[in-house]
JSON list of C-alpha atoms in Angstrom, two decimals:
[
{"chain": "A", "resi": 1, "resn": "MET", "atom": "CA", "xyz": [20.57, -0.69, 14.36]},
{"chain": "A", "resi": 2, "resn": "ALA", "atom": "CA", "xyz": [18.73, -0.06, 11.27]},
{"chain": "A", "resi": 3, "resn": "VAL", "atom": "CA", "xyz": [16.65, -1.92, 8.54]},
{"chain": "A", "resi": 4, "resn": "ILE", "atom": "CA", "xyz": [16.37, -1.01, 5.08]},
{"chain": "A", "resi": 5, "resn": "ALA", "atom": "CA", "xyz": [13.79, -2.02, 2.52]},
{"chain": "A", "resi": 6, "resn": "SER", "atom": "CA", "xyz": [13.93, -1.22, -1.16]},
{"chain": "A", "resi": 7, "resn": "LEU", "atom": "CA", "xyz": [10.48, -1.71, -2.48]},
{"chain": "A", "resi": 8, "resn": "ASP", "atom": "CA", "xyz": [9.54, -2.28, -6.29]},
{"chain": "A", "resi": 9, "resn": "ILE", "atom": "CA", "xyz": [6.33, -1.44, -7.50]},
{"chain": "A", "resi": 10, "resn": "GLN", "atom": "CA", "xyz": [4.91, -4.05, -9.93]},
{"chain": "A", "resi": 11, "resn": "GLY", "atom": "CA", "xyz": [4.50, -2.61, -13.41]},
{"chain": "A", "resi": 12, "resn": "ALA", "atom": "CA", "xyz": [4.71, 0.96, -11.85]},
{"chain": "A", "resi": 13, "resn": "PHE", "atom": "CA", "xyz": [4.20, 3.59, -14.47]},
{"chain": "A", "resi": 14, "resn": "GLY", "atom": "CA", "xyz": [1.58, 1.54, -16.38]},
{"chain": "A", "resi": 15, "resn": "SER", "atom": "CA", "xyz": [-0.28, 0.90, -13.00]},
{"chain": "A", "resi": 16, "resn": "ALA", "atom": "CA", "xyz": [-0.94, 4.54, -12.10]},
{"chain": "A", "resi": 17, "resn": "TRP", "atom": "CA", "xyz": [-4.80, 4.55, -11.48]},
{"chain": "A", "resi": 18, "resn": "TRP", "atom": "CA", "xyz": [-6.44, 7.67, -12.95]},
{"chain": "A", "resi": 19, "resn": "PRO", "atom": "CA", "xyz": [-8.77, 7.93, -10.07]},
{"chain": "A", "resi": 20, "resn": "THR", "atom": "CA", "xyz": [-6.14, 8.33, -7.70]},
{"chain": "A", "resi": 21, "resn": "ILE", "atom": "CA", "xyz": [-4.21, 10.99, -9.79]},
{"chain": "A", "resi": 22, "resn": "LEU", "atom": "CA", "xyz": [-7.45, 13.17, -10.10]},
{"chain": "A", "resi": 23, "resn": "LYS", "atom": "CA", "xyz": [-8.10, 12.73, -6.08]},
{"chain": "A", "resi": 24, "resn": "GLY", "atom": "CA", "xyz": [-4.59, 13.79, -5.50]},
{"chain": "A", "resi": 25, "resn": "LEU", "atom": "CA", "xyz": [-5.05, 16.80, -7.69]},
{"chain": "A", "resi": 26, "resn": "ARG", "atom": "CA", "xyz": [-8.18, 17.76, -5.95]},
{"chain": "A", "resi": 27, "resn": "GLU", "atom": "CA", "xyz": [-6.62, 17.26, -2.63]},
{"chain": "A", "resi": 28, "resn": "THR", "atom": "CA", "xyz": [-3.65, 19.66, -3.39]},
{"chain": "A", "resi": 29, "resn": "GLU", "atom": "CA", "xyz": [-6.14, 22.19, -4.47]},
{"chain": "A", "resi": 30, "resn": "CYS", "atom": "CA", "xyz": [-4.64, 21.92, -8.09]},
{"chain": "A", "resi": 31, "resn": "PRO", "atom": "CA", "xyz": [-6.13, 25.23, -10.14]},
{"chain": "A", "resi": 32, "resn": "ARG", "atom": "CA", "xyz": [-9.37, 24.20, -11.65]},
{"chain": "A", "resi": 33, "resn": "ASN", "atom": "CA", "xyz": [-8.19, 24.67, -15.33]},
{"chain": "A", "resi": 34, "resn": "LEU", "atom": "CA", "xyz": [-5.22, 22.15, -14.81]},
{"chain": "A", "resi": 35, "resn": "TYR", "atom": "CA", "xyz": [-7.41, 19.47, -13.25]},
{"chain": "A", "resi": 36, "resn": "TYR", "atom": "CA", "xyz": [-9.75, 19.70, -16.02]},
{"chain": "A", "resi": 37, "resn": "LEU", "atom": "CA", "xyz": [-7.31, 19.40, -18.65]},
{"chain": "A", "resi": 38, "resn": "THR", "atom": "CA", "xyz": [-5.88, 16.44, -16.69]},
{"chain": "A", "resi": 39, "resn": "GLN", "atom": "CA", "xyz": [-9.13, 15.18, -16.47]},
{"chain": "A", "resi": 40, "resn": "ASP", "atom": "CA", "xyz": [-9.58, 15.46, -20.43]},
{"chain": "A", "resi": 41, "resn": "TYR", "atom": "CA", "xyz": [-6.28, 14.09, -20.99]},
{"chain": "A", "resi": 42, "resn": "LEU", "atom": "CA", "xyz": [-7.03, 10.70, -19.32]},
{"chain": "A", "resi": 43, "resn": "LYS", "atom": "CA", "xyz": [-10.46, 10.43, -20.73]},
{"chain": "A", "resi": 44, "resn": "GLU", "atom": "CA", "xyz": [-11.54, 7.95, -23.48]},
{"chain": "A", "resi": 45, "resn": "ARG", "atom": "CA", "xyz": [-8.01, 7.08, -24.20]},
{"chain": "A", "resi": 46, "resn": "LYS", "atom": "CA", "xyz": [-7.59, 4.04, -26.35]},
{"chain": "A", "resi": 47, "resn": "ALA", "atom": "CA", "xyz": [-4.49, 1.80, -27.46]},
{"chain": "A", "resi": 48, "resn": "THR", "atom": "CA", "xyz": [-4.48, 0.52, -31.14]},
{"chain": "A", "resi": 49, "resn": "ILE", "atom": "CA", "xyz": [-2.67, -2.19, -32.70]},
{"chain": "A", "resi": 50, "resn": "THR", "atom": "CA", "xyz": [-2.46, -3.22, -36.24]},
{"chain": "A", "resi": 51, "resn": "ILE", "atom": "CA", "xyz": [-0.98, -6.31, -37.69]},
{"chain": "A", "resi": 52, "resn": "ASN", "atom": "CA", "xyz": [-1.39, -7.51, -41.33]},
{"chain": "A", "resi": 53, "resn": "ASN", "atom": "CA", "xyz": [-4.11, -4.82, -41.68]},
{"chain": "A", "resi": 54, "resn": "ILE", "atom": "CA", "xyz": [-6.15, -6.10, -38.68]},
{"chain": "A", "resi": 55, "resn": "SER", "atom": "CA", "xyz": [-6.67, -3.32, -35.78]},
{"chain": "A", "resi": 56, "resn": "THR", "atom": "CA", "xyz": [-7.56, -4.02, -32.48]},
{"chain": "A", "resi": 57, "resn": "GLU", "atom": "CA", "xyz": [-8.59, -1.31, -29.63]},
{"chain": "A", "resi": 58, "resn": "LYS", "atom": "CA", "xyz": [-8.45, -1.38, -26.20]},
{"chain": "A", "resi": 59, "resn": "LYS", "atom": "CA", "xyz": [-9.95, 1.18, -23.86]},
{"chain": "A", "resi": 60, "resn": "ILE", "atom": "CA", "xyz": [-6.93, 2.50, -21.45]},
{"chain": "A", "resi": 61, "resn": "THR", "atom": "CA", "xyz": [-8.20, 3.25, -18.00]},
{"chain": "A", "resi": 62, "resn": "LYS", "atom": "CA", "xyz": [-4.81, 3.52, -15.90]},
{"chain": "A", "resi": 63, "resn": "GLY", "atom": "CA", "xyz": [-1.21, 4.23, -16.61]},
{"chain": "A", "resi": 64, "resn": "CYS", "atom": "CA", "xyz": [1.11, 7.31, -17.26]},
{"chain": "A", "resi": 65, "resn": "PRO", "atom": "CA", "xyz": [3.67, 7.25, -20.03]},
{"chain": "A", "resi": 66, "resn": "GLN", "atom": "CA", "xyz": [6.99, 7.10, -18.34]},
{"chain": "A", "resi": 67, "resn": "ALA", "atom": "CA", "xyz": [8.52, 9.12, -21.37]},
{"chain": "A", "resi": 68, "resn": "SER", "atom": "CA", "xyz": [5.81, 11.67, -21.44]},
{"chain": "A", "resi": 69, "resn": "CYS", "atom": "CA", "xyz": [6.04, 15.20, -20.61]},
{"chain": "A", "resi": 70, "resn": "CYS", "atom": "CA", "xyz": [3.43, 14.73, -17.70]},
{"chain": "A", "resi": 71, "resn": "GLY", "atom": "CA", "xyz": [4.03, 10.98, -16.98]},
{"chain": "A", "resi": 72, "resn": "MET", "atom": "CA", "xyz": [6.34, 11.83, -13.94]},
{"chain": "A", "resi": 73, "resn": "GLY", "atom": "CA", "xyz": [4.15, 14.55, -12.67]},
{"chain": "A", "resi": 74, "resn": "LEU", "atom": "CA", "xyz": [1.16, 12.37, -12.66]},
{"chain": "A", "resi": 75, "resn": "TRP", "atom": "CA", "xyz": [3.12, 9.52, -10.95]},
{"chain": "A", "resi": 76, "resn": "ASN", "atom": "CA", "xyz": [4.32, 12.00, -8.28]},
{"chain": "A", "resi": 77, "resn": "ILE", "atom": "CA", "xyz": [0.83, 13.08, -7.39]},
{"chain": "A", "resi": 78, "resn": "GLN", "atom": "CA", "xyz": [-0.17, 9.62, -7.11]},
{"chain": "A", "resi": 79, "resn": "PHE", "atom": "CA", "xyz": [2.86, 8.48, -5.26]},
{"chain": "A", "resi": 80, "resn": "ASP", "atom": "CA", "xyz": [3.16, 11.48, -2.79]},
{"chain": "A", "resi": 81, "resn": "PRO", "atom": "CA", "xyz": [0.34, 10.31, 0.07]},
{"chain": "A", "resi": 82, "resn": "LEU", "atom": "CA", "xyz": [2.59, 7.29, 0.34]},
{"chain": "A", "resi": 83, "resn": "LEU", "atom": "CA", "xyz": [5.26, 9.37, 1.78]},
{"chain": "A", "resi": 84, "resn": "LYS", "atom": "CA", "xyz": [2.87, 11.04, 4.42]},
{"chain": "A", "resi": 85, "resn": "LEU", "atom": "CA", "xyz": [1.38, 7.88, 5.76]},
{"chain": "A", "resi": 86, "resn": "PRO", "atom": "CA", "xyz": [1.31, 7.89, 9.53]},
{"chain": "A", "resi": 87, "resn": "TYR", "atom": "CA", "xyz": [4.70, 5.91, 9.94]},
{"chain": "A", "resi": 88, "resn": "THR", "atom": "CA", "xyz": [6.48, 5.56, 13.42]},
{"chain": "A", "resi": 89, "resn": "LYS", "atom": "CA", "xyz": [9.15, 8.19, 14.90]},
{"chain": "A", "resi": 90, "resn": "HIS", "atom": "CA", "xyz": [11.67, 5.36, 13.97]},
{"chain": "A", "resi": 91, "resn": "THR", "atom": "CA", "xyz": [10.65, 5.22, 10.15]},
{"chain": "A", "resi": 92, "resn": "LYS", "atom": "CA", "xyz": [11.85, 7.42, 7.10]},
{"chain": "A", "resi": 93, "resn": "ALA", "atom": "CA", "xyz": [10.44, 7.09, 3.74]},
{"chain": "A", "resi": 94, "resn": "VAL", "atom": "CA", "xyz": [12.10, 8.16, 0.81]},
{"chain": "A", "resi": 95, "resn": "ALA", "atom": "CA", "xyz": [11.03, 7.84, -2.88]},
{"chain": "A", "resi": 96, "resn": "PHE", "atom": "CA", "xyz": [12.84, 8.18, -6.29]},
{"chain": "A", "resi": 97, "resn": "ALA", "atom": "CA", "xyz": [10.79, 7.57, -9.32]},
{"chain": "A", "resi": 98, "resn": "ASP", "atom": "CA", "xyz": [9.06, 4.18, -8.84]},
{"chain": "A", "resi": 99, "resn": "TYR", "atom": "CA", "xyz": [11.06, 3.27, -5.74]},
{"chain": "A", "resi": 100, "resn": "LEU", "atom": "CA", "xyz": [10.59, 3.38, -2.37]},
{"chain": "A", "resi": 101, "resn": "LEU", "atom": "CA", "xyz": [13.16, 3.01, 0.48]},
{"chain": "A", "resi": 102, "resn": "ILE", "atom": "CA", "xyz": [11.76, 2.51, 4.11]},
{"chain": "A", "resi": 103, "resn": "MET", "atom": "CA", "xyz": [14.52, 2.98, 6.78]},
{"chain": "A", "resi": 104, "resn": "ILE", "atom": "CA", "xyz": [13.91, 2.01, 10.30]},
{"chain": "A", "resi": 105, "resn": "ARG", "atom": "CA", "xyz": [15.87, 2.66, 13.44]},
{"chain": "A", "resi": 106, "resn": "ALA", "atom": "CA", "xyz": [15.78, 0.98, 16.54]},
{"chain": "A", "resi": 107, "resn": "GLU", "atom": "CA", "xyz": [17.47, -0.22, 19.53]},
{"chain": "A", "resi": 108, "resn": "SER", "atom": "CA", "xyz": [17.75, -3.89, 18.56]},
{"chain": "A", "resi": 109, "resn": "VAL", "atom": "CA", "xyz": [17.24, -6.25, 15.52]},
{"chain": "A", "resi": 110, "resn": "GLY", "atom": "CA", "xyz": [13.87, -7.61, 16.92]},
{"chain": "A", "resi": 111, "resn": "LYS", "atom": "CA", "xyz": [12.42, -4.21, 17.41]},
{"chain": "A", "resi": 112, "resn": "ALA", "atom": "CA", "xyz": [13.57, -2.94, 14.18]},
{"chain": "A", "resi": 113, "resn": "LYS", "atom": "CA", "xyz": [12.01, -6.13, 12.59]},
{"chain": "A", "resi": 114, "resn": "ASN", "atom": "CA", "xyz": [8.76, -5.81, 14.20]},
{"chain": "A", "resi": 115, "resn": "ILE", "atom": "CA", "xyz": [8.61, -1.85, 13.29]},
{"chain": "A", "resi": 116, "resn": "ALA", "atom": "CA", "xyz": [9.34, -2.92, 9.86]},
{"chain": "A", "resi": 117, "resn": "ASN", "atom": "CA", "xyz": [6.88, -5.27, 9.57]},
{"chain": "A", "resi": 118, "resn": "VAL", "atom": "CA", "xyz": [3.89, -3.05, 10.94]},
{"chain": "A", "resi": 119, "resn": "GLU", "atom": "CA", "xyz": [5.11, -0.34, 8.55]},
{"chain": "A", "resi": 120, "resn": "LEU", "atom": "CA", "xyz": [4.87, -2.60, 5.41]},
{"chain": "A", "resi": 121, "resn": "ASN", "atom": "CA", "xyz": [1.56, -3.67, 6.46]},
{"chain": "A", "resi": 122, "resn": "LYS", "atom": "CA", "xyz": [0.82, 0.02, 6.15]},
{"chain": "A", "resi": 123, "resn": "ILE", "atom": "CA", "xyz": [2.42, 0.43, 2.81]},
{"chain": "A", "resi": 124, "resn": "THR", "atom": "CA", "xyz": [0.54, -2.79, 1.52]},
{"chain": "A", "resi": 125, "resn": "LYS", "atom": "CA", "xyz": [-2.75, -1.60, 2.45]},
{"chain": "A", "resi": 126, "resn": "TRP", "atom": "CA", "xyz": [-2.27, 1.84, 1.01]},
{"chain": "A", "resi": 127, "resn": "ALA", "atom": "CA", "xyz": [-0.82, 0.27, -2.50]},
{"chain": "A", "resi": 128, "resn": "ARG", "atom": "CA", "xyz": [-4.34, -2.21, -2.40]},
{"chain": "A", "resi": 129, "resn": "ASP", "atom": "CA", "xyz": [-6.28, 0.78, -1.89]},
{"chain": "A", "resi": 130, "resn": "ILE", "atom": "CA", "xyz": [-5.13, 2.45, -4.83]},
{"chain": "A", "resi": 131, "resn": "LYS", "atom": "CA", "xyz": [-4.90, -0.69, -7.05]},
{"chain": "A", "resi": 132, "resn": "LEU", "atom": "CA", "xyz": [-0.88, -0.98, -6.90]},
{"chain": "A", "resi": 133, "resn": "ARG", "atom": "CA", "xyz": [1.06, -3.85, -5.86]},
{"chain": "A", "resi": 134, "resn": "PHE", "atom": "CA", "xyz": [4.61, -4.00, -4.64]},
{"chain": "A", "resi": 135, "resn": "ASN", "atom": "CA", "xyz": [6.82, -6.76, -6.11]},
{"chain": "A", "resi": 136, "resn": "GLU", "atom": "CA", "xyz": [8.14, -8.87, -3.15]},
{"chain": "A", "resi": 137, "resn": "GLY", "atom": "CA", "xyz": [10.72, -10.84, -5.55]},
{"chain": "A", "resi": 138, "resn": "LYS", "atom": "CA", "xyz": [12.20, -7.58, -6.66]},
{"chain": "A", "resi": 139, "resn": "SER", "atom": "CA", "xyz": [11.96, -5.87, -3.39]},
{"chain": "A", "resi": 140, "resn": "LYS", "atom": "CA", "xyz": [15.23, -6.40, -0.85]},
{"chain": "A", "resi": 141, "resn": "VAL", "atom": "CA", "xyz": [15.87, -5.89, 2.68]},
{"chain": "A", "resi": 142, "resn": "MET", "atom": "CA", "xyz": [19.18, -4.78, 4.32]},
{"chain": "A", "resi": 143, "resn": "LEU", "atom": "CA", "xyz": [20.35, -4.96, 8.08]},
{"chain": "A", "resi": 144, "resn": "LEU", "atom": "CA", "xyz": [22.88, -2.03, 9.12]},
{"chain": "A", "resi": 145, "resn": "SER", "atom": "CA", "xyz": [24.70, -2.24, 12.46]},
{"chain": "A", "resi": 146, "resn": "ARG", "atom": "CA", "xyz": [27.73, -1.18, 13.88]},
{"chain": "A", "resi": 147, "resn": "ARG", "atom": "CA", "xyz": [27.90, -3.60, 16.75]},
{"chain": "A", "resi": 148, "resn": "LYS", "atom": "CA", "xyz": [30.46, -6.25, 16.89]},
{"chain": "A", "resi": 149, "resn": "ARG", "atom": "CA", "xyz": [28.54, -8.39, 19.72]},
{"chain": "A", "resi": 150, "resn": "LYS", "atom": "CA", "xyz": [26.85, -11.63, 18.53]},
{"chain": "A", "resi": 151, "resn": "GLU", "atom": "CA", "xyz": [23.42, -10.55, 17.73]},
{"chain": "A", "resi": 152, "resn": "GLN", "atom": "CA", "xyz": [21.06, -11.91, 15.33]},
{"chain": "A", "resi": 153, "resn": "THR", "atom": "CA", "xyz": [21.95, -10.92, 11.78]},
{"chain": "A", "resi": 154, "resn": "GLU", "atom": "CA", "xyz": [18.77, -12.57, 9.93]},
{"chain": "A", "resi": 155, "resn": "VAL", "atom": "CA", "xyz": [15.64, -10.51, 9.62]},
{"chain": "A", "resi": 156, "resn": "GLU", "atom": "CA", "xyz": [12.32, -11.69, 8.31]},
{"chain": "A", "resi": 157, "resn": "ILE", "atom": "CA", "xyz": [10.38, -8.82, 6.56]},
{"chain": "A", "resi": 158, "resn": "TYR", "atom": "CA", "xyz": [7.33, -9.66, 4.96]},
{"chain": "A", "resi": 159, "resn": "LEU", "atom": "CA", "xyz": [5.45, -7.79, 1.82]},
{"chain": "A", "resi": 160, "resn": "ASN", "atom": "CA", "xyz": [2.16, -9.03, 0.63]},
{"chain": "A", "resi": 161, "resn": "ASP", "atom": "CA", "xyz": [2.80, -12.12, 3.20]},
{"chain": "A", "resi": 162, "resn": "LYS", "atom": "CA", "xyz": [5.85, -12.97, 1.42]},
{"chain": "A", "resi": 163, "resn": "ALA", "atom": "CA", "xyz": [9.40, -12.83, 2.87]},
{"chain": "A", "resi": 164, "resn": "ILE", "atom": "CA", "xyz": [11.46, -10.28, 1.18]},
{"chain": "A", "resi": 165, "resn": "PRO", "atom": "CA", "xyz": [15.06, -11.48, 0.39]},
{"chain": "A", "resi": 166, "resn": "GLN", "atom": "CA", "xyz": [17.72, -10.52, 2.70]},
{"chain": "A", "resi": 167, "resn": "VAL", "atom": "CA", "xyz": [20.74, -8.79, 1.01]},
{"chain": "A", "resi": 168, "resn": "ASN", "atom": "CA", "xyz": [24.22, -7.51, 2.15]},
{"chain": "A", "resi": 169, "resn": "SER", "atom": "CA", "xyz": [24.27, -4.26, -0.13]},
{"chain": "A", "resi": 170, "resn": "LEU", "atom": "CA", "xyz": [21.64, -2.29, -1.96]},
{"chain": "A", "resi": 171, "resn": "LYS", "atom": "CA", "xyz": [21.90, -0.41, -5.34]},
{"chain": "A", "resi": 172, "resn": "TYR", "atom": "CA", "xyz": [19.77, 2.67, -5.37]}
]
């Protein structure tokens, strides 16, 4: 018996919070010159838009450009601690870019559901602490079972206090 939750991050790359990225670099003992280079890269950034010769500027304090040479690396520095949360022995977390899969294996649907909800609470708290939010509308949950006997087939898994839609197949 297993439950798989596919979690989508709302505005992922545009939501990368720079203090978390810099903290991640410090915690991984990044060489000082690369840390300062990244710090300077993120400092005093602004976006300018000009329409009909009228320009507006906005200070940028978060985000990592998805198509830039360092965007994915900066995102991974921020996202990696999520994979290292203290999950139960029943749980496996896998990430690809800005998607997270949580797989929970248990003896029954009820146990899998309970473990999944505990794990998703940990994940939600982690995200809130670094100013990210998982999108419960785009996230999905799927139940896997080889058992033929009559057993509960509906699971109620919650993200941000909202039920995640259950599906019969996932595209990853």
